[in-house]
Amino acid sequence: MKKASIVVPVYNEEKILETFFNKLSKALEEIPGFDWEIIFVDDGSNDGSWEKIKKIVNISPYRIKAFRFSRNFGKELALTAGIEHVVDADLAICIDADLQHPPELIKEMVKRWFNGADIVVAVRQDVEDFSFFRKFGSKIFYWIMSRYSSTNLCPGSTDFRLLDKKVIEVLKTFRERTRLFRGLIDWMGFKKDFVYFIAPGRNNGSSSFGLKTLINLAINSFTVFSLLPLKFTGYLGLFITLFSFLLLLFMFFAKFFMHWTIRPIAFFVVFNTFLFGIVLCALGLIALYIGHIYTEVVGRPLYIIKESLQKTSFNENSNFQLA
Ligand code: UDP
Ligand code: MG
């Protein structure tokens, strides 16, 4: 009998959680030879998600661990917490609670694992309800990331992933806090395989990743994984220096050969403005990096769990309090 854990980040999914659990159960029943455990991480939901989780703990035929964050720490950290609580499993699977990741795919992922893959990534081929803008943004993000950073992100790849024991153990040793979970996993290497699916639209509510969060995520992953912005400042500096140099040359030429009237102060202004631009750009970028160093150095815990539940087997008394 193999052991496997399913990690589910939950943020305000009250309405859909039970449906999700039923679908998941149904999908898991189809995969023989596994002792499943489900790990719910309630990422500080402010609806009835935690109550729903408690209910699921009571009815579940599977082993369950449930953790409740003291506030919303974000999906990346919810996944991190889940993975950190995977104990001696042969594999783990991360899946969204909002039914955008079809649990039926797990069977195929497990099959790929049996065939030797250490990481099986579910790749989303299209999302029905994403706006044009979001699709476009995500395309650009993946394109830039894969061209200019050390990590190769596969476009459309999601957090819906199967991870082998080896991968989980390595993942547990990562301590950085600004993290893009799939970026980290892609960075690690290992033997990868891909399965494809078409994501249905969200069944209820809207995606909790607003435009601001997405842009933040993109900028952060970018500065965490890539030095391009710093290099870009260098290029910009080069360009501006060259440009201002040419402009100054032209101004000299115009003044002395074409006898235009250009006052000395104009030379200063051109020269200074550009220098100033360079300095400001550089400062802004350096601030980003210092920001990352700062958050890493402060060393706060990644997340805080305020409540947790565990169920070790079906017959055992559930609602066993961990903390
Ligand atoms: N989620 C989370 N914390 C958050 C936002 C989302 O744990 O701050 C969970 C959410 O409950 C869902 C998954 O992460 O299970 C994906 O969230 P969402 O559907 O909002 O993201 P998208 O599908 O748009 O990437
Ligand atoms: Mg979703």
Coordinates of C-alpha atoms and ligand atoms in Angstrom, one line a residue:
M1 CA 0.0 0.0 0.0
K2 CA 1.5 3.4 -1.1
K3 CA 0.9 6.5 1.0
A4 CA -0.1 9.7 -0.6
S5 CA -1.1 13.2 0.6
I6 CA -3.4 15.7 -1.1
V7 CA -2.6 19.3 -0.2
V8 CA -5.5 21.7 -0.6
P9 CA -5.2 25.5 0.0
V10 CA -8.5 27.0 1.0
Y11 CA -9.4 30.6 1.0
N12 CA -13.1 31.5 1.3
E13 CA -14.3 28.4 -0.5
E14 CA -17.2 27.7 1.8
K15 CA -19.7 27.3 -1.0
I16 CA -17.8 24.8 -3.0
L17 CA -15.8 22.9 -0.5
E18 CA -18.1 20.0 0.0
T19 CA -18.6 19.5 -3.7
F20 CA -14.9 19.6 -4.1
F21 CA -14.5 17.0 -1.4
N22 CA -17.1 14.7 -3.0
K23 CA -15.5 15.0 -6.4
L24 CA -12.1 14.4 -4.9
S25 CA -13.3 11.3 -3.0
K26 CA -14.8 9.9 -6.1
A27 CA -11.6 10.4 -8.1
L28 CA -9.5 8.9 -5.3
E29 CA -11.7 5.8 -5.1
E30 CA -10.8 5.0 -8.6
I31 CA -7.1 4.7 -7.7
P32 CA -6.5 1.4 -5.9
G33 CA -3.4 0.6 -3.8
F34 CA -3.2 4.0 -2.0
D35 CA -3.7 5.1 1.5
W36 CA -4.8 8.7 1.0
E37 CA -4.5 11.6 3.4
I38 CA -6.0 15.0 2.7
I39 CA -4.3 18.1 4.1
F40 CA -6.5 21.2 4.2
V41 CA -4.8 24.6 4.8
D42 CA -7.4 27.3 5.6
D43 CA -5.6 30.4 4.6
G44 CA -7.4 32.7 7.0
S45 CA -10.8 32.5 5.3
N46 CA -13.4 34.8 6.7
D47 CA -16.4 32.8 5.6
G48 CA -17.5 29.4 6.9
S49 CA -14.7 27.4 5.3
W50 CA -13.2 26.2 8.5
E51 CA -16.6 24.9 9.7
K52 CA -17.0 23.1 6.4
I53 CA -13.6 21.6 6.9
K54 CA -14.5 20.4 10.3
K55 CA -17.6 18.8 8.8
I56 CA -15.5 17.1 6.2
V57 CA -13.2 15.8 8.9
N58 CA -16.2 14.1 10.5
I59 CA -17.5 12.4 7.4
S60 CA -14.2 11.6 5.6
P61 CA -13.2 8.0 5.0
Y62 CA -9.7 9.3 4.5
R63 CA -7.0 10.5 6.9
I64 CA -7.2 14.2 7.2
K65 CA -5.0 17.0 8.6
A66 CA -6.4 20.5 8.7
F67 CA -4.7 23.7 9.6
R68 CA -6.1 27.1 10.0
F69 CA -3.9 30.2 9.5
S70 CA -4.3 33.2 11.9
R71 CA -4.8 35.4 8.8
N72 CA -4.5 35.3 5.1
F73 CA -0.9 34.5 4.2
G74 CA -1.5 33.8 0.5
K75 CA -1.7 30.6 -1.5
E76 CA 2.0 30.1 -1.8
L77 CA 2.4 29.9 1.9
A78 CA -0.7 27.8 2.3
L79 CA 0.9 25.3 -0.1
T80 CA 4.1 25.5 1.8
A81 CA 2.5 24.7 5.1
G82 CA 0.6 21.8 3.5
I83 CA 3.8 20.3 2.1
E84 CA 5.6 20.8 5.4
H85 CA 3.0 18.6 7.0
V86 CA 3.3 15.8 4.6
V87 CA 5.0 13.1 6.7
D88 CA 6.3 9.8 5.2
A89 CA 4.2 9.8 2.1
D90 CA 5.4 8.4 -1.2
L91 CA 4.0 11.3 -3.1
A92 CA 1.9 14.4 -2.6
I93 CA -0.5 16.3 -4.9
C94 CA -1.3 19.9 -4.6
I95 CA -4.7 20.9 -5.9
D96 CA -7.0 24.0 -5.8
A97 CA -10.2 23.8 -3.9
D98 CA -12.2 25.8 -6.4
L99 CA -12.7 22.9 -8.8
Q100 CA -10.6 24.5 -11.5
H101 CA -8.2 21.6 -11.1
P102 CA -10.2 18.5 -12.1
P103 CA -9.5 15.7 -9.5
E104 CA -10.1 13.1 -12.2
L105 CA -6.7 14.0 -13.5
I106 CA -5.0 12.6 -10.4
K107 CA -5.3 9.1 -11.7
E108 CA -3.3 9.9 -14.8
M109 CA -0.8 11.8 -12.7
V110 CA -0.2 8.8 -10.5
K111 CA 0.2 6.7 -13.5
R112 CA 3.0 9.0 -14.7
W113 CA 4.6 8.7 -11.3
F114 CA 4.6 4.9 -11.5
N115 CA 6.3 5.4 -14.9
G116 CA 9.2 7.2 -13.2
A117 CA 8.3 10.9 -13.1
D118 CA 9.3 12.7 -10.0
I119 CA 7.2 15.7 -10.7
V120 CA 4.0 15.6 -12.8
V121 CA 2.8 19.1 -13.8
A122 CA -0.8 19.6 -14.9
V123 CA -0.7 22.1 -17.7
R124 CA -3.8 24.3 -18.3
Q125 CA -4.5 24.7 -21.9
D126 CA -7.1 27.4 -21.7
V127 CA -9.2 29.0 -19.1
E128 CA -12.8 29.7 -20.0
D129 CA -13.4 32.8 -18.0
F130 CA -10.1 34.6 -17.9
S131 CA -10.3 38.1 -19.4
F132 CA -8.2 38.8 -22.4
F133 CA -6.1 41.1 -20.4
R134 CA -5.2 38.4 -17.9
K135 CA -4.4 35.8 -20.5
F136 CA -2.3 38.3 -22.3
G137 CA -0.5 39.3 -19.1
S138 CA 0.2 35.7 -18.2
K139 CA 1.6 35.0 -21.7
I140 CA 4.0 38.0 -21.4
F141 CA 5.0 37.0 -17.9
Y142 CA 5.9 33.5 -18.9
W143 CA 7.7 34.6 -22.0
I144 CA 9.9 37.1 -20.2
M145 CA 10.5 34.7 -17.3
S146 CA 11.6 31.9 -19.6
R147 CA 13.7 34.1 -21.7
Y148 CA 15.5 36.1 -19.1
S149 CA 15.6 34.2 -15.8
S150 CA 17.4 31.2 -14.6
T151 CA 14.2 29.3 -14.1
N152 CA 12.3 27.8 -16.9
L153 CA 8.6 28.1 -16.2
C154 CA 6.3 26.2 -18.5
P155 CA 3.5 28.4 -19.8
G156 CA 0.1 27.4 -18.5
S157 CA 1.6 25.2 -15.9
T158 CA -0.3 25.3 -12.6
D159 CA 0.2 24.5 -9.0
F160 CA -1.8 21.3 -9.7
R161 CA 1.2 19.0 -9.3
L162 CA 2.2 15.6 -8.2
L163 CA 5.5 15.6 -6.2
D164 CA 7.6 12.6 -5.3
K165 CA 8.9 12.0 -1.8
K166 CA 12.4 13.2 -2.9
V167 CA 11.0 16.5 -4.2
I168 CA 9.0 17.0 -1.0
E169 CA 12.0 16.5 1.2
V170 CA 14.0 19.1 -0.7
L171 CA 11.1 21.5 -0.8
K172 CA 10.8 21.4 3.0
T173 CA 14.4 22.7 3.3
F174 CA 13.5 26.0 1.4
R175 CA 13.2 28.9 3.8
E176 CA 12.7 31.9 1.5
R177 CA 9.5 33.7 2.1
T178 CA 8.9 35.5 -1.2
R179 CA 8.1 32.5 -3.2
L180 CA 6.4 31.4 -6.3
F181 CA 5.8 27.8 -5.5
R182 CA 5.8 26.5 -9.0
G183 CA 8.9 28.6 -9.7
L184 CA 10.7 26.8 -6.9
I185 CA 9.7 23.4 -8.1
D186 CA 10.7 24.2 -11.7
W187 CA 14.0 25.5 -10.4
M188 CA 14.7 22.2 -8.7
G189 CA 15.0 20.0 -11.7
F190 CA 14.1 16.3 -11.3
K191 CA 12.4 14.2 -13.8
K192 CA 9.2 16.0 -15.0
D193 CA 6.2 14.8 -16.9
F194 CA 3.1 16.8 -18.0
V195 CA -0.6 16.2 -18.2
Y196 CA -3.0 18.6 -19.9
F197 CA -6.4 19.8 -19.0
I198 CA -8.8 22.6 -19.8
A199 CA -9.8 24.6 -16.8
P200 CA -13.4 25.2 -16.3
G201 CA -14.5 28.7 -15.2
R202 CA -14.7 29.4 -11.5
N203 CA -17.9 27.9 -10.1
N204 CA -18.5 30.6 -7.6
G205 CA -17.1 33.9 -6.6
S206 CA -14.2 35.5 -8.5
S207 CA -10.6 34.6 -8.5
S208 CA -9.1 35.9 -5.3
F209 CA -6.1 37.0 -7.2
G210 CA -6.9 40.6 -8.1
L211 CA -4.9 42.4 -10.7
K212 CA -2.8 44.0 -8.0
T213 CA -1.8 40.6 -6.5
L214 CA -1.0 39.2 -9.9
I215 CA 1.2 42.1 -10.8
N216 CA 2.9 41.9 -7.4
L217 CA 3.4 38.2 -7.9
A218 CA 4.9 38.8 -11.3
I219 CA 7.2 41.5 -10.2
N220 CA 8.3 39.5 -7.1
S221 CA 9.0 36.3 -8.9
F222 CA 10.8 38.3 -11.5
T223 CA 13.2 40.0 -9.1
V224 CA 13.6 36.8 -7.0
F225 CA 14.5 34.7 -9.9
S226 CA 16.2 37.0 -12.3
L227 CA 18.8 39.7 -12.4
L228 CA 17.3 41.2 -15.6
P229 CA 16.0 44.3 -13.9
L230 CA 19.5 45.2 -12.6
K231 CA 21.0 44.5 -16.0
F232 CA 18.2 46.5 -17.6
T233 CA 19.2 49.5 -15.5
G234 CA 22.7 49.0 -16.9
Y235 CA 21.4 49.0 -20.5
L236 CA 19.2 52.0 -19.8
G237 CA 22.2 53.8 -18.3
L238 CA 24.3 53.0 -21.3
F239 CA 21.5 54.1 -23.7
I240 CA 21.0 57.4 -21.9
T241 CA 24.7 58.1 -21.7
L242 CA 25.1 57.5 -25.3
F243 CA 22.0 59.5 -26.3
S244 CA 23.0 62.5 -24.1
F245 CA 26.5 62.3 -25.4
L246 CA 25.2 62.4 -29.0
L247 CA 22.8 65.2 -28.2
L248 CA 25.6 67.2 -26.6
L249 CA 27.8 66.6 -29.6
F250 CA 25.0 67.8 -31.8
M251 CA 24.5 70.9 -29.7
F252 CA 28.2 71.7 -29.9
F253 CA 28.1 71.2 -33.6
A254 CA 25.0 73.4 -34.0
K255 CA 26.5 76.1 -31.8
F256 CA 29.9 76.3 -33.4
F257 CA 29.3 75.4 -37.0
M258 CA 25.7 76.3 -37.7
H259 CA 25.9 79.2 -35.3
W260 CA 22.7 78.4 -33.4
T261 CA 22.3 80.2 -30.2
I262 CA 22.4 77.6 -27.5
R263 CA 23.1 78.9 -24.0
P264 CA 25.6 77.1 -21.8
I265 CA 22.9 76.3 -19.3
A266 CA 21.1 74.2 -21.9
F267 CA 24.1 71.9 -22.0
F268 CA 24.0 71.6 -18.3
V269 CA 20.3 70.8 -18.3
V270 CA 20.5 68.1 -20.9
F271 CA 23.4 66.5 -19.1
N272 CA 22.0 66.7 -15.7
T273 CA 18.5 65.5 -16.5
F274 CA 19.8 62.3 -18.0
L275 CA 22.2 61.7 -15.1
F276 CA 19.4 62.2 -12.7
G277 CA 17.2 59.7 -14.6
I278 CA 19.9 57.1 -14.4
V279 CA 20.4 57.6 -10.7
L280 CA 16.7 57.4 -9.9
C281 CA 16.2 54.2 -12.0
A282 CA 19.1 52.5 -10.3
L283 CA 17.8 53.5 -6.9
G284 CA 14.3 52.2 -7.5
L285 CA 15.7 48.9 -8.6
I286 CA 18.1 48.5 -5.8
A287 CA 15.3 49.2 -3.4
L288 CA 13.5 46.2 -4.8
Y289 CA 16.4 43.9 -4.1
I290 CA 17.0 45.4 -0.7
G291 CA 13.4 44.7 0.0
H292 CA 13.9 41.0 -0.7
I293 CA 17.1 40.9 1.4
Y294 CA 15.3 42.6 4.2
T295 CA 12.3 40.2 4.4
E296 CA 14.7 37.2 4.2
V297 CA 16.9 38.6 6.9
V298 CA 14.2 39.5 9.4
G299 CA 13.4 35.8 9.6
R300 CA 9.8 35.9 10.7
P301 CA 8.0 32.6 10.6
L302 CA 6.5 32.0 7.2
Y303 CA 3.0 31.5 8.5
I304 CA 1.1 31.1 11.7
I305 CA -1.3 28.3 12.4
K306 CA -3.9 29.1 15.0
E307 CA -5.9 25.8 15.0
S308 CA -5.5 22.3 13.6
L309 CA -7.3 19.1 13.4
Q310 CA -6.2 15.6 12.6
K311 CA -7.9 12.4 11.8
T312 CA -5.6 9.4 11.6
S313 CA -8.1 6.7 10.5
F314 CA -11.7 6.4 9.7
N315 CA -12.8 4.7 13.0
E316 CA -10.7 6.7 15.3
N317 CA -12.4 9.6 17.1
S318 CA -12.1 12.6 14.8
N319 CA -11.5 16.2 15.9
F320 CA -8.4 15.2 17.6
Q321 CA -6.8 18.6 18.5
L322 CA -3.2 19.0 17.5
A323 CA -2.6 22.5 18.8
Ligands
UDP1 N1 -6.1 30.5 -2.1 C1 -5.5 30.5 -0.9 N2 -5.1 31.8 -0.4 C2 -5.3 32.9 -1.1 C3 -6.0 32.8 -2.4 C4 -6.3 31.6 -2.8 O1 -5.2 29.5 -0.2 O2 -4.9 34.0 -0.6 C5 -6.5 29.2 -2.6 C6 -8.0 29.1 -3.1 O3 -8.9 28.7 -2.1 C7 -7.9 28.1 -4.2 C8 -6.5 28.3 -4.8 O4 -5.8 28.9 -3.8 O5 -8.0 26.8 -3.7 C9 -6.5 29.0 -6.0 O6 -7.2 30.3 -5.8 P1 -7.9 31.1 -7.0 O7 -8.9 30.2 -7.7 O8 -8.3 32.4 -6.4 O9 -6.6 31.3 -8.0 P2 -6.6 31.2 -9.6 O10 -7.3 29.9 -9.9 O11 -7.2 32.4 -10.1 O12 -5.1 31.1 -9.8
MG2 MG -8.9 29.1 -9.3

